[in-house]
CSV table of N, CA and C and ligand atoms in Angstrom, one decimal:
chain,number,residue,atom,x,y,z
A,1,MET,N,116.4,52.6,74.5
A,1,MET,CA,115.9,53.4,73.3
A,1,MET,C,115.7,54.8,73.6
A,2,ALA,N,116.0,55.7,72.7
A,2,ALA,CA,115.8,57.2,73.0
A,2,ALA,C,114.4,57.5,73.1
A,3,GLU,N,114.1,58.5,73.9
A,3,GLU,CA,112.7,59.0,74.1
A,3,GLU,C,112.2,59.6,72.9
A,4,ASN,N,110.9,59.4,72.7
A,4,ASN,CA,110.2,60.1,71.6
A,4,ASN,C,110.2,61.6,71.8
A,5,VAL,N,110.2,62.3,70.6
A,5,VAL,CA,110.3,63.7,70.7
A,5,VAL,C,109.0,64.3,69.9
A,6,ARG,N,108.5,65.3,70.4
A,6,ARG,CA,107.3,65.9,69.8
A,6,ARG,C,107.7,66.8,68.6
A,7,VAL,N,107.1,66.5,67.5
A,7,VAL,CA,107.3,67.5,66.3
A,7,VAL,C,106.0,68.1,65.9
A,8,ASN,N,106.1,69.4,65.6
A,8,ASN,CA,104.9,70.1,65.1
A,8,ASN,C,105.3,70.6,63.7
A,9,VAL,N,104.6,70.1,62.7
A,9,VAL,CA,104.9,70.5,61.3
A,9,VAL,C,103.6,70.9,60.6
A,10,THR,N,103.7,71.8,59.8
A,10,THR,CA,102.5,72.1,58.9
A,10,THR,C,102.8,71.4,57.6
A,11,VAL,N,101.8,70.4,57.3
A,11,VAL,CA,102.0,69.6,56.1
A,11,VAL,C,100.8,69.9,55.2
A,12,ASN,N,101.2,70.4,54.0
A,12,ASN,CA,100.1,70.8,53.0
A,12,ASN,C,99.1,71.6,53.6
A,13,GLY,N,99.5,72.6,54.4
A,13,GLY,CA,98.6,73.6,55.0
A,13,GLY,C,97.9,73.1,56.3
A,14,GLU,N,98.2,71.9,56.7
A,14,GLU,CA,97.5,71.4,57.9
A,14,GLU,C,98.5,71.2,59.0
A,15,SER,N,98.2,71.6,60.2
A,15,SER,CA,99.1,71.4,61.4
A,15,SER,C,99.0,70.0,61.8
A,16,ARG,N,100.2,69.4,62.0
A,16,ARG,CA,100.3,68.0,62.4
A,16,ARG,C,101.3,67.9,63.6
A,17,SER,N,100.9,67.1,64.6
A,17,SER,CA,101.7,67.0,65.8
A,17,SER,C,101.9,65.6,66.1
A,18,SER,N,103.1,65.1,66.3
A,18,SER,CA,103.3,63.7,66.6
A,18,SER,C,104.5,63.5,67.5
A,19,ASP,N,104.5,62.4,68.2
A,19,ASP,CA,105.7,62.0,69.0
A,19,ASP,C,106.5,61.0,68.2
A,20,VAL,N,107.7,61.3,67.8
A,20,VAL,CA,108.5,60.5,66.9
A,20,VAL,C,109.8,60.1,67.6
A,21,GLU,N,110.3,59.0,67.1
A,21,GLU,CA,111.7,58.6,67.5
A,21,GLU,C,112.7,59.7,66.9
A,22,PRO,N,113.7,60.1,67.6
A,22,PRO,CA,114.6,61.1,67.1
A,22,PRO,C,115.3,60.7,65.8
A,23,ARG,N,115.4,59.4,65.6
A,23,ARG,CA,116.1,59.0,64.4
A,23,ARG,C,115.2,58.8,63.2
A,24,LEU,N,113.9,59.1,63.4
A,24,LEU,CA,112.9,58.9,62.3
A,24,LEU,C,113.2,59.9,61.1
A,25,LEU,N,113.3,59.4,59.9
A,25,LEU,CA,113.5,60.3,58.8
A,25,LEU,C,112.2,60.9,58.4
A,26,LEU,N,112.3,62.1,57.8
A,26,LEU,CA,111.1,62.9,57.4
A,26,LEU,C,110.3,62.0,56.4
A,27,VAL,N,111.0,61.3,55.5
A,27,VAL,CA,110.3,60.6,54.5
A,27,VAL,C,109.4,59.5,55.1
A,28,HIS,N,109.9,58.9,56.2
A,28,HIS,CA,109.1,57.8,56.9
A,28,HIS,C,108.0,58.5,57.7
A,29,TYR,N,108.3,59.6,58.2
A,29,TYR,CA,107.3,60.4,59.0
A,29,TYR,C,106.1,60.7,58.1
A,30,LEU,N,106.4,61.2,56.9
A,30,LEU,CA,105.3,61.5,55.9
A,30,LEU,C,104.6,60.3,55.5
A,31,ARG,N,105.3,59.3,55.1
A,31,ARG,CA,104.6,58.1,54.6
A,31,ARG,C,104.0,57.2,55.6
A,32,ASP,N,104.7,56.9,56.7
A,32,ASP,CA,104.2,55.9,57.6
A,32,ASP,C,103.3,56.5,58.8
A,33,THR,N,103.7,57.7,59.2
A,33,THR,CA,103.0,58.3,60.3
A,33,THR,C,101.8,59.1,59.8
A,34,LEU,N,102.0,59.9,58.7
A,34,LEU,CA,100.9,60.7,58.2
A,34,LEU,C,100.2,60.0,57.0
A,35,GLY,N,100.7,58.9,56.5
A,35,GLY,CA,100.0,58.2,55.4
A,35,GLY,C,100.1,59.0,54.1
A,36,LEU,N,101.1,59.8,53.9
A,36,LEU,CA,101.2,60.6,52.6
A,36,LEU,C,102.2,59.8,51.7
A,37,THR,N,101.7,58.8,51.1
A,37,THR,CA,102.6,57.9,50.4
A,37,THR,C,102.9,58.3,49.0
A,38,GLY,N,102.5,59.5,48.6
A,38,GLY,CA,102.9,60.1,47.3
A,38,GLY,C,104.4,60.4,47.3
A,39,THR,N,105.0,60.6,48.4
A,39,THR,CA,106.5,60.8,48.5
A,39,THR,C,107.1,59.4,48.5
A,40,HIS,N,107.9,59.2,47.5
A,40,HIS,CA,108.5,57.8,47.3
A,40,HIS,C,109.9,57.7,47.8
A,41,ILE,N,110.2,56.4,48.0
A,41,ILE,CA,111.6,56.1,48.4
A,41,ILE,C,112.2,55.2,47.3
A,42,GLY,N,113.2,55.7,46.6
A,42,GLY,CA,113.7,55.0,45.5
A,42,GLY,C,115.1,54.5,45.7
A,43,CYS,N,115.8,54.9,46.8
A,43,CYS,CA,117.2,54.4,47.0
A,43,CYS,C,117.4,54.4,48.5
A,44,ASP,N,118.6,53.9,48.8
A,44,ASP,CA,119.0,54.2,50.2
A,44,ASP,C,120.3,54.9,50.3
A,45,THR,N,120.5,55.7,49.3
A,45,THR,CA,121.8,56.4,49.2
A,45,THR,C,121.7,57.9,49.0
A,46,SER,N,120.5,58.5,49.2
A,46,SER,CA,120.3,59.9,49.0
A,46,SER,C,120.5,60.4,47.5
A,47,ASN,N,120.4,59.5,46.6
A,47,ASN,CA,120.7,59.8,45.2
A,47,ASN,C,119.6,60.1,44.3
A,48,CYS,N,118.5,59.4,44.5
A,48,CYS,CA,117.5,59.4,43.4
A,48,CYS,C,116.5,60.5,43.4
A,49,GLY,N,116.3,61.2,44.5
A,49,GLY,CA,115.4,62.3,44.5
A,49,GLY,C,113.9,62.0,44.5
A,50,ALA,N,113.5,60.7,44.6
A,50,ALA,CA,112.1,60.3,44.6
A,50,ALA,C,111.4,60.9,45.8
A,51,CYS,N,112.1,61.1,46.8
A,51,CYS,CA,111.6,61.5,48.1
A,51,CYS,C,111.5,63.0,48.3
A,52,THR,N,111.7,63.8,47.2
A,52,THR,CA,111.8,65.3,47.3
A,52,THR,C,110.5,65.9,47.7
A,53,VAL,N,110.6,66.8,48.7
A,53,VAL,CA,109.5,67.6,49.2
A,53,VAL,C,110.0,69.0,49.3
A,54,LEU,N,109.0,69.9,49.5
A,54,LEU,CA,109.4,71.3,49.8
A,54,LEU,C,109.4,71.5,51.3
A,55,LEU,N,110.5,72.0,51.8
A,55,LEU,CA,110.7,72.3,53.3
A,55,LEU,C,110.9,73.8,53.4
A,56,ASP,N,109.9,74.5,54.0
A,56,ASP,CA,109.9,75.9,54.0
A,56,ASP,C,110.2,76.5,52.5
A,57,GLY,N,109.5,75.8,51.6
A,57,GLY,CA,109.6,76.3,50.2
A,57,GLY,C,110.8,75.8,49.4
A,58,GLU,N,111.7,75.1,50.0
A,58,GLU,CA,112.9,74.7,49.3
A,58,GLU,C,112.9,73.2,49.1
A,59,SER,N,113.3,72.7,47.9
A,59,SER,CA,113.2,71.3,47.7
A,59,SER,C,114.3,70.6,48.5
A,60,VAL,N,114.0,69.5,49.2
A,60,VAL,CA,115.0,68.7,50.0
A,60,VAL,C,114.6,67.3,49.7
A,61,LYS,N,115.6,66.4,49.8
A,61,LYS,CA,115.4,65.0,49.8
A,61,LYS,C,115.0,64.6,51.2
A,62,SER,N,113.8,64.2,51.3
A,62,SER,CA,113.3,63.9,52.7
A,62,SER,C,113.9,62.7,53.4
A,63,CYS,N,114.7,61.9,52.6
A,63,CYS,CA,115.4,60.8,53.2
A,63,CYS,C,116.7,61.3,53.8
A,64,THR,N,117.0,62.6,53.7
A,64,THR,CA,118.3,63.1,54.2
A,64,THR,C,118.0,64.1,55.4
A,65,VAL,N,116.7,64.1,55.8
A,65,VAL,CA,116.3,65.1,56.8
A,65,VAL,C,115.6,64.2,57.9
A,66,LEU,N,115.9,64.5,59.2
A,66,LEU,CA,115.2,63.9,60.3
A,66,LEU,C,113.8,64.6,60.5
A,67,ALA,N,112.8,63.8,60.9
A,67,ALA,CA,111.5,64.4,61.1
A,67,ALA,C,111.7,65.6,62.2
A,68,VAL,N,112.5,65.4,63.2
A,68,VAL,CA,112.7,66.4,64.2
A,68,VAL,C,113.3,67.7,63.7
A,69,GLN,N,114.0,67.6,62.6
A,69,GLN,CA,114.6,68.8,62.0
A,69,GLN,C,113.5,69.6,61.3
A,70,ALA,N,112.4,69.0,61.0
A,70,ALA,CA,111.3,69.7,60.3
A,70,ALA,C,110.4,70.3,61.4
A,71,ASP,N,110.7,70.2,62.6
A,71,ASP,CA,109.9,70.8,63.7
A,71,ASP,C,109.7,72.3,63.4
A,72,GLY,N,108.5,72.8,63.4
A,72,GLY,CA,108.2,74.2,63.2
A,72,GLY,C,108.1,74.6,61.7
A,73,ALA,N,108.4,73.7,60.8
A,73,ALA,CA,108.6,74.0,59.4
A,73,ALA,C,107.3,73.8,58.7
A,74,ASP,N,107.3,74.3,57.4
A,74,ASP,CA,106.2,74.1,56.5
A,74,ASP,C,106.6,73.1,55.5
A,75,VAL,N,105.9,72.0,55.4
A,75,VAL,CA,106.3,71.0,54.4
A,75,VAL,C,105.2,70.9,53.3
A,76,LYS,N,105.6,70.8,52.1
A,76,LYS,CA,104.6,70.5,51.0
A,76,LYS,C,105.0,69.2,50.3
A,77,THR,N,104.1,68.4,50.2
A,77,THR,CA,104.3,67.1,49.4
A,77,THR,C,103.5,67.1,48.1
A,78,ILE,N,103.7,66.1,47.3
A,78,ILE,CA,102.9,66.0,46.1
A,78,ILE,C,101.4,66.1,46.3
A,79,GLU,N,101.0,65.6,47.5
A,79,GLU,CA,99.5,65.6,47.8
A,79,GLU,C,99.0,67.1,47.9
A,80,GLY,N,99.9,68.0,48.2
A,80,GLY,CA,99.5,69.4,48.4
A,80,GLY,C,99.6,70.3,47.2
A,81,MET,N,100.0,69.7,46.0
A,81,MET,CA,100.3,70.5,44.9
A,81,MET,C,99.0,70.9,44.1
A,82,ALA,N,98.1,70.0,43.9
A,82,ALA,CA,96.9,70.4,43.2
A,82,ALA,C,96.0,71.3,44.1
A,83,PRO,N,95.4,72.3,43.5
A,83,PRO,CA,94.5,73.2,44.3
A,83,PRO,C,93.4,72.3,44.8
A,84,ALA,N,93.0,72.6,46.1
A,84,ALA,CA,92.0,71.7,46.7
A,84,ALA,C,90.7,71.9,46.1
A,85,GLY,N,90.0,70.7,46.0
A,85,GLY,CA,88.5,70.8,45.7
A,85,GLY,C,88.0,70.7,44.3
A,86,ASN,N,88.7,71.4,43.3
A,86,ASN,CA,88.0,71.5,42.0
A,86,ASN,C,88.5,70.5,41.0
A,87,GLY,N,89.4,69.5,41.5
A,87,GLY,CA,89.8,68.5,40.5
A,87,GLY,C,90.9,68.9,39.6
A,88,ALA,N,91.3,70.2,39.6
A,88,ALA,CA,92.4,70.7,38.7
A,88,ALA,C,93.7,70.2,39.2
A,89,LEU,N,94.7,70.1,38.3
A,89,LEU,CA,96.0,69.8,38.6
A,89,LEU,C,96.8,71.0,38.7
A,90,HIS,N,98.0,70.9,39.4
A,90,HIS,CA,98.9,72.0,39.4
A,90,HIS,C,99.5,72.1,38.0
A,91,PRO,N,99.9,73.3,37.5
A,91,PRO,CA,100.4,73.4,36.1
A,91,PRO,C,101.6,72.5,35.8
A,92,ILE,N,102.4,72.2,36.8
A,92,ILE,CA,103.5,71.3,36.5
A,92,ILE,C,103.0,69.8,36.4
A,93,GLN,N,102.0,69.5,37.2
A,93,GLN,CA,101.4,68.1,37.0
A,93,GLN,C,100.7,68.0,35.6
A,94,GLU,N,100.0,69.1,35.3
A,94,GLU,CA,99.3,69.2,34.0
A,94,GLU,C,100.3,69.0,32.9
A,95,ALA,N,101.4,69.7,33.0
A,95,ALA,CA,102.4,69.6,31.9
A,95,ALA,C,103.0,68.2,31.8
A,96,PHE,N,103.3,67.6,32.9
A,96,PHE,CA,103.8,66.2,32.9
A,96,PHE,C,102.8,65.3,32.1
A,97,TRP,N,101.5,65.5,32.4
A,97,TRP,CA,100.4,64.7,31.8
A,97,TRP,C,100.4,65.0,30.3
A,98,GLU,N,100.4,66.3,29.9
A,98,GLU,CA,100.3,66.7,28.5
A,98,GLU,C,101.5,66.2,27.7
A,99,HIS,N,102.7,66.3,28.3
A,99,HIS,CA,103.9,66.0,27.5
A,99,HIS,C,104.5,64.6,27.8
A,100,HIS,N,103.7,63.8,28.4
A,100,HIS,CA,104.1,62.4,28.7
A,100,HIS,C,105.5,62.4,29.4
A,101,GLY,N,105.6,63.1,30.5
A,101,GLY,CA,106.8,63.3,31.2
A,101,GLY,C,107.0,62.1,32.2
A,102,LEU,N,106.3,61.0,32.0
A,102,LEU,CA,106.6,59.9,32.8
A,102,LEU,C,106.3,58.6,32.1
A,103,GLN,N,106.9,57.5,32.6
A,103,GLN,CA,106.5,56.2,32.1
A,103,GLN,C,106.0,55.4,33.3
A,104,CYS,N,106.9,55.0,34.2
A,104,CYS,CA,106.4,54.2,35.4
A,104,CYS,C,105.9,55.2,36.4
A,105,GLY,N,106.3,56.4,36.4
A,105,GLY,CA,105.8,57.4,37.3
A,105,GLY,C,106.4,57.4,38.7
A,106,TYR,N,107.3,56.5,39.0
A,106,TYR,CA,107.8,56.4,40.3
A,106,TYR,C,108.6,57.7,40.7
A,107,CYS,N,109.3,58.2,39.8
A,107,CYS,CA,110.1,59.4,40.1
A,107,CYS,C,109.3,60.7,40.0
A,108,THR,N,108.1,60.6,39.5
A,108,THR,CA,107.4,61.8,39.1
A,108,THR,C,107.1,62.8,40.3
A,109,PRO,N,106.6,62.3,41.5
A,109,PRO,CA,106.4,63.2,42.6
A,109,PRO,C,107.6,64.0,42.9
A,110,GLY,N,108.7,63.4,43.0
A,110,GLY,CA,110.0,64.1,43.3
A,110,GLY,C,110.4,65.1,42.3
A,111,MET,N,110.2,64.7,41.0
A,111,MET,CA,110.5,65.6,39.9
A,111,MET,C,109.6,66.8,40.0
A,112,ILE,N,108.4,66.6,40.3
A,112,ILE,CA,107.4,67.8,40.3
A,112,ILE,C,107.8,68.7,41.5
A,113,MET,N,108.2,68.2,42.6
A,113,MET,CA,108.5,69.0,43.7
A,113,MET,C,109.8,69.8,43.4
A,114,ALA,N,110.8,69.1,42.8
A,114,ALA,CA,112.1,69.7,42.4
A,114,ALA,C,111.8,70.8,41.4
A,115,ALA,N,110.9,70.5,40.4
A,115,ALA,CA,110.6,71.5,39.4
A,115,ALA,C,109.9,72.7,40.0
A,116,ALA,N,109.1,72.5,41.0
A,116,ALA,CA,108.4,73.6,41.6
A,116,ALA,C,109.4,74.6,42.2
A,117,ASP,N,110.4,74.0,42.9
A,117,ASP,CA,111.4,74.9,43.5
A,117,ASP,C,112.2,75.6,42.4
A,118,LEU,N,112.6,74.8,41.4
A,118,LEU,CA,113.4,75.4,40.3
A,118,LEU,C,112.6,76.6,39.6
A,119,LEU,N,111.3,76.4,39.4
A,119,LEU,CA,110.6,77.4,38.7
A,119,LEU,C,110.3,78.6,39.5
A,120,LYS,N,110.3,78.4,40.8
A,120,LYS,CA,110.1,79.5,41.7
A,120,LYS,C,111.4,80.4,41.7
A,121,ARG,N,112.5,79.7,41.7
A,121,ARG,CA,113.8,80.5,41.7
A,121,ARG,C,114.1,81.1,40.3
A,122,ASN,N,113.6,80.3,39.3
A,122,ASN,CA,113.9,80.7,37.9
A,122,ASN,C,112.7,80.4,37.0
A,123,PRO,N,111.8,81.4,36.9
A,123,PRO,CA,110.6,81.2,36.2
A,123,PRO,C,110.7,81.0,34.7
A,124,ASN,N,111.9,81.4,34.1
A,124,ASN,CA,112.1,81.3,32.7
A,124,ASN,C,113.4,80.6,32.4
A,125,PRO,N,113.5,79.3,32.7
A,125,PRO,CA,114.8,78.6,32.6
A,125,PRO,C,115.0,78.2,31.1
A,126,THR,N,116.3,78.0,30.8
A,126,THR,CA,116.6,77.4,29.5
A,126,THR,C,116.5,75.9,29.8
A,127,GLU,N,116.6,75.1,28.6
A,127,GLU,CA,116.5,73.7,28.7
A,127,GLU,C,117.7,73.2,29.6
A,128,GLU,N,118.8,73.8,29.4
A,128,GLU,CA,120.0,73.4,30.1
A,128,GLU,C,119.8,73.6,31.6
A,129,GLU,N,119.2,74.7,31.9
A,129,GLU,CA,119.0,75.0,33.4
A,129,GLU,C,118.0,74.1,34.0
A,130,VAL,N,117.0,73.6,33.2
A,130,VAL,CA,116.1,72.6,33.7
A,130,VAL,C,116.8,71.3,33.9
A,131,ARG,N,117.6,70.9,33.0
A,131,ARG,CA,118.4,69.7,33.2
A,131,ARG,C,119.3,69.8,34.4
A,132,HIS,N,119.9,70.9,34.5
A,132,HIS,CA,120.8,71.1,35.7
A,132,HIS,C,120.0,71.1,37.0
A,133,GLY,N,118.8,71.8,37.0
A,133,GLY,CA,118.0,71.8,38.2
A,133,GLY,C,117.4,70.5,38.6
A,134,LEU,N,117.3,69.6,37.7
A,134,LEU,CA,116.7,68.3,38.0
A,134,LEU,C,117.8,67.2,38.1
A,135,GLU,N,119.0,67.6,38.2
A,135,GLU,CA,120.1,66.7,38.2
A,135,GLU,C,120.1,65.7,39.4
A,136,GLY,N,119.5,66.2,40.5
A,136,GLY,CA,119.4,65.3,41.7
A,136,GLY,C,118.3,64.4,41.7
A,137,ASN,N,117.5,64.3,40.6
A,137,ASN,CA,116.4,63.4,40.5
A,137,ASN,C,116.6,62.4,39.4
A,138,LEU,N,116.7,61.2,39.7
A,138,LEU,CA,116.9,60.2,38.7
A,138,LEU,C,115.6,59.6,38.2
A,139,CYS,N,115.5,59.4,36.9
A,139,CYS,CA,114.4,58.7,36.3
A,139,CYS,C,115.1,57.6,35.4
A,140,ARG,N,114.7,56.4,35.6
A,140,ARG,CA,115.3,55.3,34.9
A,140,ARG,C,114.6,54.9,33.6
A,141,CYS,N,113.5,55.6,33.3
A,141,CYS,CA,112.8,55.1,32.1
A,141,CYS,C,112.4,56.1,31.1
A,142,THR,N,112.6,57.4,31.3
A,142,THR,CA,112.2,58.3,30.2
A,142,THR,C,113.2,58.9,29.4
A,143,GLY,N,114.5,58.9,29.8
A,143,GLY,CA,115.5,59.6,29.0
A,143,GLY,C,115.4,61.1,29.2
A,144,TYR,N,114.6,61.5,30.1
A,144,TYR,CA,114.4,62.9,30.5
A,144,TYR,C,113.9,63.9,29.4
A,145,HIS,N,113.8,63.5,28.2
A,145,HIS,CA,113.5,64.4,27.2
A,145,HIS,C,112.1,65.0,27.4
A,146,ASN,N,111.1,64.2,27.7
A,146,ASN,CA,109.7,64.7,27.9
A,146,ASN,C,109.6,65.3,29.3
A,147,ILE,N,110.4,65.0,30.2
A,147,ILE,CA,110.4,65.6,31.5
A,147,ILE,C,110.8,67.1,31.3
A,148,VAL,N,111.9,67.3,30.6
A,148,VAL,CA,112.4,68.6,30.4
A,148,VAL,C,111.3,69.4,29.6
A,149,LYS,N,110.7,68.8,28.6
A,149,LYS,CA,109.7,69.5,27.8
A,149,LYS,C,108.5,69.9,28.7
A,150,ALA,N,108.2,69.0,29.6
A,150,ALA,CA,107.1,69.3,30.5
A,150,ALA,C,107.4,70.4,31.4
A,151,VAL,N,108.6,70.5,31.9
A,151,VAL,CA,109.0,71.6,32.9
A,151,VAL,C,109.0,72.9,32.1
A,152,MET,N,109.5,72.9,30.9
A,152,MET,CA,109.6,74.1,30.0
A,152,MET,C,108.1,74.6,29.8
A,153,ALA,N,107.2,73.6,29.5
A,153,ALA,CA,105.8,74.0,29.2
A,153,ALA,C,105.2,74.5,30.5
A,154,ALA,N,105.5,73.9,31.6
A,154,ALA,CA,104.9,74.4,32.9
A,154,ALA,C,105.4,75.8,33.2
A,155,ALA,N,106.7,76.1,32.9
A,155,ALA,CA,107.2,77.4,33.1
A,155,ALA,C,106.4,78.4,32.3
A,156,GLU,N,106.2,78.1,31.1
A,156,GLU,CA,105.5,79.0,30.2
A,156,GLU,C,104.1,79.2,30.7
A,157,SER,N,103.4,78.2,31.1
A,157,SER,CA,102.0,78.4,31.5
A,157,SER,C,101.9,79.1,32.9
A,158,MET,N,102.9,78.9,33.7
A,158,MET,CA,102.9,79.6,35.0
A,158,MET,C,103.3,81.1,34.8
A,159,ARG,N,104.2,81.4,33.8
A,159,ARG,CA,104.5,82.8,33.5
A,159,ARG,C,103.3,83.5,33.0
A,160,SER,N,102.5,82.8,32.2
A,160,SER,CA,101.3,83.5,31.6
A,160,SER,C,100.2,83.5,32.6
A,161,GLY,N,100.5,83.0,33.9
A,161,GLY,CA,99.5,83.2,34.9
A,161,GLY,C,98.4,82.1,34.9
A,162,GLU,N,98.6,81.0,34.1
A,162,GLU,CA,97.6,79.9,34.1
A,162,GLU,C,97.8,79.1,35.3
A,163,GLY,N,96.7,78.5,35.8
A,163,GLY,CA,96.8,77.6,36.9
A,163,GLY,C,97.2,78.3,38.2
A,164,VAL,N,97.8,77.6,39.1
A,164,VAL,CA,98.1,78.2,40.5
A,164,VAL,C,99.6,78.3,40.6
A,165,PRO,N,100.1,79.2,41.5
A,165,PRO,CA,101.5,79.3,41.7
A,165,PRO,C,102.0,78.1,42.5
A,166,ALA,N,103.3,77.8,42.3
A,166,ALA,CA,103.9,76.6,43.0
A,166,ALA,C,104.0,76.9,44.5
B,1,LIG,S1,114.9,58.0,48.5
B,1,LIG,FE1,115.7,59.9,49.0
B,1,LIG,S2,117.1,60.3,47.4
B,1,LIG,FE2,116.4,58.3,47.0
B,2,LIG,S1,109.0,57.6,35.1
B,2,LIG,FE1,109.9,55.8,35.8
B,2,LIG,S2,111.6,56.3,37.0
B,2,LIG,FE2,110.8,58.1,36.2
């Protein structure tokens, strides 16, 4: 068996250091080693996007990245989205809540992380651009209509400076 490798990662603003198997996927590192189970696993084909996190600010499917590839990187998961301490939600979370952007909620963490990346790159997207930006995230129960509405609403509130930046 291959030797474990030390990885140093900043996760949601906290430095974490672990010895991991070289083949360990980032999603398993986050969920099983660090206990951050808000990042979901929805497929074994890199298709669903439920495992999406921000890696150095860019959305990635964490089931397609090895934990060792995240060495030295800054990772943000759904647990790091809400501002700490005051019980408030991130504007994207708030908008999903307000606009009923979920049913079972399984895809929601990945959707929110993908939306955060999308809105950082394009703070004023059209509906079509939102649909395109979330193409890699599958939701099997909402038909996307309310998800798109939620992301459009989040974009608007973030542009007007409400809440916290992504
Ligand atoms: S679990 Fe990563 S894309 Fe489905
Ligand atoms: S809300 Fe159920 S899969 Fe998206």
